[in-house]
CSV table of C-alpha atoms in Angstrom, one decimal:
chain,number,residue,atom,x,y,z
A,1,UNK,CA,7.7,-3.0,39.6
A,2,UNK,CA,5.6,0.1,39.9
A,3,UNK,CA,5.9,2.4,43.6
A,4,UNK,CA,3.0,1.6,45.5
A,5,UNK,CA,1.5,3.9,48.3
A,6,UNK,CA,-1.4,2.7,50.3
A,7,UNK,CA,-3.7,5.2,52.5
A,8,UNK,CA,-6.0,3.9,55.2
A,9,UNK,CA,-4.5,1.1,57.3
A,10,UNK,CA,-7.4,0.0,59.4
A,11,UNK,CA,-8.7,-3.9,59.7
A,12,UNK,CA,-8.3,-4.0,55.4
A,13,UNK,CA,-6.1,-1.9,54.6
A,14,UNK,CA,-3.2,-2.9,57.3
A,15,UNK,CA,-3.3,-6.7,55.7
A,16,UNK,CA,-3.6,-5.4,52.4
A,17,UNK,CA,-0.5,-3.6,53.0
A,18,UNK,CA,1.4,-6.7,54.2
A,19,UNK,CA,0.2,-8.8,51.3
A,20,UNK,CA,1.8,-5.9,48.7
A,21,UNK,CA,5.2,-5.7,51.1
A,22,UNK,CA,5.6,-9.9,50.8
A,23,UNK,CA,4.6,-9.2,46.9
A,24,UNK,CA,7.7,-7.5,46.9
A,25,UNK,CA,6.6,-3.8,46.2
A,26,UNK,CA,7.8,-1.0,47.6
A,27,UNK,CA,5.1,1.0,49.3
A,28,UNK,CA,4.5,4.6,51.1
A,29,UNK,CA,1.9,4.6,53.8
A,30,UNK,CA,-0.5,7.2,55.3
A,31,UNK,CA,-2.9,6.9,57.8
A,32,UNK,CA,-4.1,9.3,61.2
A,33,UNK,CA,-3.2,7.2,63.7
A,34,UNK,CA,0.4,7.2,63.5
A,35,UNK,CA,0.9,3.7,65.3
A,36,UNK,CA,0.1,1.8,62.3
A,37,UNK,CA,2.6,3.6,60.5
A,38,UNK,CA,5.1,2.8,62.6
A,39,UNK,CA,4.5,-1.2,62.8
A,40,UNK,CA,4.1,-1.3,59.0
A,41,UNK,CA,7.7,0.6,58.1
A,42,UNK,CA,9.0,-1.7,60.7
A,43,UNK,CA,8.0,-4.5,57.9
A,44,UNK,CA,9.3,-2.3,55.3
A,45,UNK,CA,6.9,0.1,54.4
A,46,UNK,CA,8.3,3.9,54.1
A,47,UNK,CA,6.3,6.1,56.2
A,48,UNK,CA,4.7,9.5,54.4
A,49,UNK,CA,2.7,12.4,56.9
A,50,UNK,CA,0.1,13.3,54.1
A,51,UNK,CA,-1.0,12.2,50.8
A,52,UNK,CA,0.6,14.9,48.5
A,53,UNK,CA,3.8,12.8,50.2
A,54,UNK,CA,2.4,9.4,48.9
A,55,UNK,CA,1.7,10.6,45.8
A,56,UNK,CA,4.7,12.1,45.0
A,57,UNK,CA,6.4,8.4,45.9
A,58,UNK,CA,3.8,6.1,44.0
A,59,UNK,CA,3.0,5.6,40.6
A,60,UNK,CA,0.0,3.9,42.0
A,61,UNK,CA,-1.9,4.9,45.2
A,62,UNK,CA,-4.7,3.0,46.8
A,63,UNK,CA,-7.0,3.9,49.5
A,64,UNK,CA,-9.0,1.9,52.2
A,65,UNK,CA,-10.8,4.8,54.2
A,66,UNK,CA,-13.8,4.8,56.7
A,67,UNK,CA,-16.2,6.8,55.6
A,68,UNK,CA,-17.2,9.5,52.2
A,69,UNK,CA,-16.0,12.4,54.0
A,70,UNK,CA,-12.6,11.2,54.5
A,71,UNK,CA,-12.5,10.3,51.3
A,72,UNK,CA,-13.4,12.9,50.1
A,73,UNK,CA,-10.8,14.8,52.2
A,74,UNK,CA,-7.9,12.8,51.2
A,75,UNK,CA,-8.3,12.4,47.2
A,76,UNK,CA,-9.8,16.1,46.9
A,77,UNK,CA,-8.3,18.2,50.2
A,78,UNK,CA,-5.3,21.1,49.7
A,79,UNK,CA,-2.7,17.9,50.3
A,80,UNK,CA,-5.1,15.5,48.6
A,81,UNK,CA,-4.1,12.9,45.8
A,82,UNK,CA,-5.7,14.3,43.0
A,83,UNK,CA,-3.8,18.2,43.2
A,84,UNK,CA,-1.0,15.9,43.5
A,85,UNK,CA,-1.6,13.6,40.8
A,86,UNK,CA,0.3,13.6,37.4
A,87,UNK,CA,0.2,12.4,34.0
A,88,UNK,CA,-0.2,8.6,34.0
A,89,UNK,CA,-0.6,7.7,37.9
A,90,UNK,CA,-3.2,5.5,38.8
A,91,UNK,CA,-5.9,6.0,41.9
A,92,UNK,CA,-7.6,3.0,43.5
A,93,UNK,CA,-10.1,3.7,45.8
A,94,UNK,CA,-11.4,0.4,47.9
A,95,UNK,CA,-13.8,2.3,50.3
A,96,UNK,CA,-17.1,2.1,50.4
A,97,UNK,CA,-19.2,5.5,49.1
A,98,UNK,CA,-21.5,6.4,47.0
A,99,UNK,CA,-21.5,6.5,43.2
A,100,UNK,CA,-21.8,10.0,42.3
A,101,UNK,CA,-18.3,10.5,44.5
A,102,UNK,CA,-16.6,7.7,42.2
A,103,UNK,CA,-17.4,9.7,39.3
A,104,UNK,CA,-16.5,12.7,40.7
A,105,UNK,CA,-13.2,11.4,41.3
A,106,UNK,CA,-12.8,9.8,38.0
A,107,UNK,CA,-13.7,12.9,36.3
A,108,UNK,CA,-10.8,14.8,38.5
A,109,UNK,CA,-8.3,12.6,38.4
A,110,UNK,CA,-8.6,12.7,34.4
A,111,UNK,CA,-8.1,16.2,34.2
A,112,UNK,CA,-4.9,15.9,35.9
A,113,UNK,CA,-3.9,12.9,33.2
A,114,UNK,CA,-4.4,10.3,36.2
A,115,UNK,CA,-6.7,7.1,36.0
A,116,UNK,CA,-9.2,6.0,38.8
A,117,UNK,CA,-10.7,3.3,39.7
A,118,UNK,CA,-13.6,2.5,41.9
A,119,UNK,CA,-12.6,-0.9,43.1
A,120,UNK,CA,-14.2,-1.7,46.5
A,121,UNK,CA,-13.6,-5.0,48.3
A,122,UNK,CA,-15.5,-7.8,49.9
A,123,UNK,CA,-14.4,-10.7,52.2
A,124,UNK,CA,-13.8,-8.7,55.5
A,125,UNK,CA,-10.5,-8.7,57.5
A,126,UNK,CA,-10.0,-12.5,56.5
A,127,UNK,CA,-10.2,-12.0,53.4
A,128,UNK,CA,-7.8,-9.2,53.3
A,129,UNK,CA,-5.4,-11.2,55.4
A,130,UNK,CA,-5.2,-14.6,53.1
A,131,UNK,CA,-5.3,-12.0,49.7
A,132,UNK,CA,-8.4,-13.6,48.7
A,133,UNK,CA,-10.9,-10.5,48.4
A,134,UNK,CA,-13.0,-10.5,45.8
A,135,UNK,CA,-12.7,-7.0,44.6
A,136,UNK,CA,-15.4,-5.2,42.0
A,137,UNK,CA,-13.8,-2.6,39.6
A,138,UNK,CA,-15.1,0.4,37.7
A,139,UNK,CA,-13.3,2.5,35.4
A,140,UNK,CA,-11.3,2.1,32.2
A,141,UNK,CA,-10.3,-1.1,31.1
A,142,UNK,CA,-6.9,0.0,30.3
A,143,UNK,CA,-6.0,1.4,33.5
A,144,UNK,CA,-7.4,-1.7,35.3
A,145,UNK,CA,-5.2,-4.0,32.5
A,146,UNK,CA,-2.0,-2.1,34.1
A,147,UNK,CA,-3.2,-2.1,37.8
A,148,UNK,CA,-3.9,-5.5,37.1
A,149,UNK,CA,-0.6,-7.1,39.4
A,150,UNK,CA,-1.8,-5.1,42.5
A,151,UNK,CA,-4.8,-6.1,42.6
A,152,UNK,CA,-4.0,-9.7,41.9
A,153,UNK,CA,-1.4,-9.3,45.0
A,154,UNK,CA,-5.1,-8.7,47.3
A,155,UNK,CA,-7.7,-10.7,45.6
A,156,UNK,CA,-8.5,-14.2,44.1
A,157,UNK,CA,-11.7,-12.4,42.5
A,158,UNK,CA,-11.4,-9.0,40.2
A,159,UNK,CA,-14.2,-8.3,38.5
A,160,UNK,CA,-14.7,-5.1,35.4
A,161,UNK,CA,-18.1,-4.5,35.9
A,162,UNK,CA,-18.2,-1.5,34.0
A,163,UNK,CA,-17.8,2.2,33.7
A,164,UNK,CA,-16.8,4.9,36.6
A,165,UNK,CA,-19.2,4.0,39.6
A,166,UNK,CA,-20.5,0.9,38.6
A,167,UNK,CA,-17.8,-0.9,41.5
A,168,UNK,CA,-19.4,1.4,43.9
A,169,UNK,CA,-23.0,0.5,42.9
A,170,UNK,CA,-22.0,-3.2,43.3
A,171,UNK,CA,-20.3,-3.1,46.6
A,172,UNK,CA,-23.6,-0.9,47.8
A,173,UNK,CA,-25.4,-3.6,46.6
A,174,UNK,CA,-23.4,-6.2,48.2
A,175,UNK,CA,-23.7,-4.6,51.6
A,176,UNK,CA,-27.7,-4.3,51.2
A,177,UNK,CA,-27.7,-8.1,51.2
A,178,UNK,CA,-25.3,-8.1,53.8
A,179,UNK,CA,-27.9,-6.4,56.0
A,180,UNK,CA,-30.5,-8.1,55.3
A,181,UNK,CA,-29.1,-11.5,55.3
A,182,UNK,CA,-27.8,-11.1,58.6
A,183,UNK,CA,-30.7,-9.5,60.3
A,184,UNK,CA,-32.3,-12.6,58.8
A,185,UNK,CA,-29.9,-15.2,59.5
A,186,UNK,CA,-30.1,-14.0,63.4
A,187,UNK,CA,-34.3,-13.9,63.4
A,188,UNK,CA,-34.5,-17.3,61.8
A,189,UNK,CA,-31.8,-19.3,64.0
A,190,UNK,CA,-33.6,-17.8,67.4
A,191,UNK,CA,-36.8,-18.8,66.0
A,192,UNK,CA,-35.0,-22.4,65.2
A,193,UNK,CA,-33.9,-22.6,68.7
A,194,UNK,CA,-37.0,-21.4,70.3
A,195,UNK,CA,-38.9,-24.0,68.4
A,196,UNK,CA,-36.9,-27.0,69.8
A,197,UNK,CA,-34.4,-27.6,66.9
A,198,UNK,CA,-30.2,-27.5,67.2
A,199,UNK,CA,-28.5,-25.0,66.0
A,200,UNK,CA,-26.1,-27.5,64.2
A,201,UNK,CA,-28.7,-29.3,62.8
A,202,UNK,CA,-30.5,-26.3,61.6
A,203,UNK,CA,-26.7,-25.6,59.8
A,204,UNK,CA,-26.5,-28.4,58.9
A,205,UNK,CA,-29.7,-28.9,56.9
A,206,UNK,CA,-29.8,-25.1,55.8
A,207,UNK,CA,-26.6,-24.9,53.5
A,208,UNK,CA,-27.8,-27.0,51.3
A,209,UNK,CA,-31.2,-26.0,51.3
A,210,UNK,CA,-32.7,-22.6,49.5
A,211,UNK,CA,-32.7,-21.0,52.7
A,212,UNK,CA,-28.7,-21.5,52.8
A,213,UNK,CA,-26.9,-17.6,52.2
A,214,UNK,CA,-23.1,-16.7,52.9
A,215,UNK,CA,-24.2,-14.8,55.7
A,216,UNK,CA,-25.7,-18.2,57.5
A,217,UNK,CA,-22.9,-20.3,57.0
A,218,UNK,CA,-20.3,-18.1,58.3
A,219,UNK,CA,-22.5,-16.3,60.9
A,220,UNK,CA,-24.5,-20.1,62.7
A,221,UNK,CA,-20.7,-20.9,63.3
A,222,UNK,CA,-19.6,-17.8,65.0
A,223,UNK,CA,-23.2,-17.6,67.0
A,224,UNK,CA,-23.0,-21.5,68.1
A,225,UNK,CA,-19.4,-20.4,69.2
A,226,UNK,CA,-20.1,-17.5,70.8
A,227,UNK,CA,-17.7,-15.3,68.7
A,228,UNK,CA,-18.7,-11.3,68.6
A,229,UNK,CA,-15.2,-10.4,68.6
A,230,UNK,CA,-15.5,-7.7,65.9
A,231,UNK,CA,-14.1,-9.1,62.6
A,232,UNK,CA,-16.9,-7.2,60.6
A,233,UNK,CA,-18.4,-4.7,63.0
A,234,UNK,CA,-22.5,-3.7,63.2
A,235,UNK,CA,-21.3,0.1,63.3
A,236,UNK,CA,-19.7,-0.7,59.7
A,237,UNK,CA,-22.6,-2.1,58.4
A,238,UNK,CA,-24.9,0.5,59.5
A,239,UNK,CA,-22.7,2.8,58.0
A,240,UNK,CA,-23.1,1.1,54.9
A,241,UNK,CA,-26.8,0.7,55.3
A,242,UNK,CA,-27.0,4.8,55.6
A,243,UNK,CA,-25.1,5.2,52.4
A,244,UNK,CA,-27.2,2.8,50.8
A,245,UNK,CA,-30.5,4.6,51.5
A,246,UNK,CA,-29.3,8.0,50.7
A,247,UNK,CA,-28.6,6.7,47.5
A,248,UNK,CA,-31.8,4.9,47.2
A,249,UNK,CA,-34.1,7.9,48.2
A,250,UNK,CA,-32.5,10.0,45.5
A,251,UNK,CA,-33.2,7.3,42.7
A,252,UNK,CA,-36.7,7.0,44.0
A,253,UNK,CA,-35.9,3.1,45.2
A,254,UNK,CA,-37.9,1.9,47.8
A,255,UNK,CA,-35.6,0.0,50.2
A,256,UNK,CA,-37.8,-1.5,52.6
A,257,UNK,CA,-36.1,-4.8,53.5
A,258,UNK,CA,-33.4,-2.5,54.2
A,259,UNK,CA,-35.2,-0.4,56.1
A,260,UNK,CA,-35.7,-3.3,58.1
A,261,UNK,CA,-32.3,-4.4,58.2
A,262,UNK,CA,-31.1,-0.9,59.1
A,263,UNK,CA,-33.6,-1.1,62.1
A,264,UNK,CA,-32.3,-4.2,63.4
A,265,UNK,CA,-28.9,-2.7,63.4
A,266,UNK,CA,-29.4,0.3,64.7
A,267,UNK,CA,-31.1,-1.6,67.9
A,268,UNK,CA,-27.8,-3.3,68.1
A,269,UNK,CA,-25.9,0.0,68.3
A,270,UNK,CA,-28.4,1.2,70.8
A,271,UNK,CA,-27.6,-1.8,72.7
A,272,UNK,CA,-23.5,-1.2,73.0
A,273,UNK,CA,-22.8,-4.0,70.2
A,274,UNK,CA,-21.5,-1.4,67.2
A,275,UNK,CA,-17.8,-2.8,67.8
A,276,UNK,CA,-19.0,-6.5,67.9
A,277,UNK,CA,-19.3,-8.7,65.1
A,278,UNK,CA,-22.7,-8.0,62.7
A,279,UNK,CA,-23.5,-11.6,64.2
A,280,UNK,CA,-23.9,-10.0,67.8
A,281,UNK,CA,-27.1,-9.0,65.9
A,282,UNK,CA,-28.7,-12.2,67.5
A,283,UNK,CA,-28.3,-11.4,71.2
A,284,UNK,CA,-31.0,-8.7,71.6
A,285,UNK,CA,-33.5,-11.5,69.9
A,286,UNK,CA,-32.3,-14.0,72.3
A,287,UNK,CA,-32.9,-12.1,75.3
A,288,UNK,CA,-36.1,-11.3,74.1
A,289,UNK,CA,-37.0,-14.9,73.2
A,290,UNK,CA,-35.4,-16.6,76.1
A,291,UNK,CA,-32.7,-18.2,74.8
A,292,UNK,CA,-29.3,-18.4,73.4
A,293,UNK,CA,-28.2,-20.0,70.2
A,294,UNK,CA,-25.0,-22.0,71.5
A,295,UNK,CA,-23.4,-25.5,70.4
A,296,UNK,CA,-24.4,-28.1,72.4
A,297,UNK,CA,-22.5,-30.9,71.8
């Protein structure tokens, strides 16, 4: 079985760590915080202090990391992956950037003989637990064909969906729905409530009507149950949303929906909900409306 390293151990990459251990590969871990490290090599995992270390262990190396800068940092700094990479090694990055930084990637990991992938990840921390992300790849079809077995270890849904960046672009995409679905989801049920109807009902009726969207029927459930607990946090969206319109502004894209979207997060920041649930989108709409979308039988 190929050597595996992982870097980035937050609330995806830590279960997709465990899912590769009870795989049965070996795997070298990175991450700053160094108390993840240590409850992961107590399961097995062999602890590294940088990525030049986890490169030099792995023939494969993926990365689940917050933000483009650190990215950035960890595939391109002095101890980075990619000055460390060699002839034949594979790179899979599941974070959440922008194109243009895939491709930049791509393009350095070739000239050190390595392959890359673009392959972020959707299905949140549940997902990541149960190994059934669906995960959008973009790259060479070879080097998917031979990392292949990983990612089948973390997903129940790989997709090829084309060339360097094109995982990226579809993730971005992804997370513009995201945004706008839940901002939606959150007006609509307070309206709903407002009106007189019952939230189950309303949940009831609405998955298998048009106005039914994955973000309704997991996010009425969590809302009727009062759940903000932060499995997919507001600050991670609006991060996303960010990326999204930098990337639309310099393609000329008019994003307004998202614009929209990104308003309604950012009020839920402002608010001291960033760590909660994107669900917790509904409470500043309930205050204002006067009531509170809860289960009531």
């Amino acid at each position: 079985m190929m050597r595996l390293g992982f870097i980035g151990l937050g609330k995806m990459g830590k279960p997709m760590t465990r899912n590769l251990l009870r795989a049965g590969y070996e795997v070298t871990i990175h991450n700053r915080s160094r108390a993840v490290v240590e409850e992961l090599s107590g399961e097995g995992a062999r602890p590294a202090t940088s990525p030049r270390e986890v490169a030099e262990a792995a023939d494969l190396v993926l990365t689940c990391l917050p933000t483009p800068a650190t990215v950035e940092e960890v595939y391109l700094g002095e101890d980075g992956l990619i000055p460390s990479a060699r002839e034949g090694q594979i790179l899979v990055d599941c974070s959440t950037v922008g194109p243009a930084l895939s491709r930049q990637l791509y393009a350095a990991a070739r000239e050190r003989g390595a392959g890359f992938l673009d392959a972020p990840v959707s299905g949140g921390p549940a997902g990541a637990e149960s190994a059934t992300l669906t995960i959008m790849v973009g790259g060479d079809k070879d080097v998917l064909d031979r990392a292949m077995p990983v990612l089948q270890a973390l997903g129940t849904n790989i997709h090829h969906v084309g060339p360097s960046g094109s995982g990226t672009v579809v993730k971005l995409v992804n997370q513009l729905l995201v945004g706008i679905n839940m901002a939606a989801v959150a007006e609509a049920v307070v309206f709903g409530v407002k009106a007189g109807a019952d939230p189950q009902a309303l949940l009831d009726v609405l998955q298998s009507s048009f106005g039914s969207s994955r973000m309704l029927t997991r996010g009425l459930p969590l809302i009727m149950e009062r759940q903000f607990e932060g499995g997919t946090p507001i600050n991670l969206i609006l991060k996303d949303l960010g990326l999204i319109h930098e990337v639309g502004s310099a393609l000329d894209v008019r994003l307004m929906l998202g614009a929209v979207a990104q308003e309604a997060f950012k009020e839920g920041r402002a608010l001291g909900l960033g760590d909660e649930d994107m669900v917790a989108l509904v409470k500043p709409l309930e205050r204002l409306a006067g009531v509170e979308v809860r289960r009531t039988q």
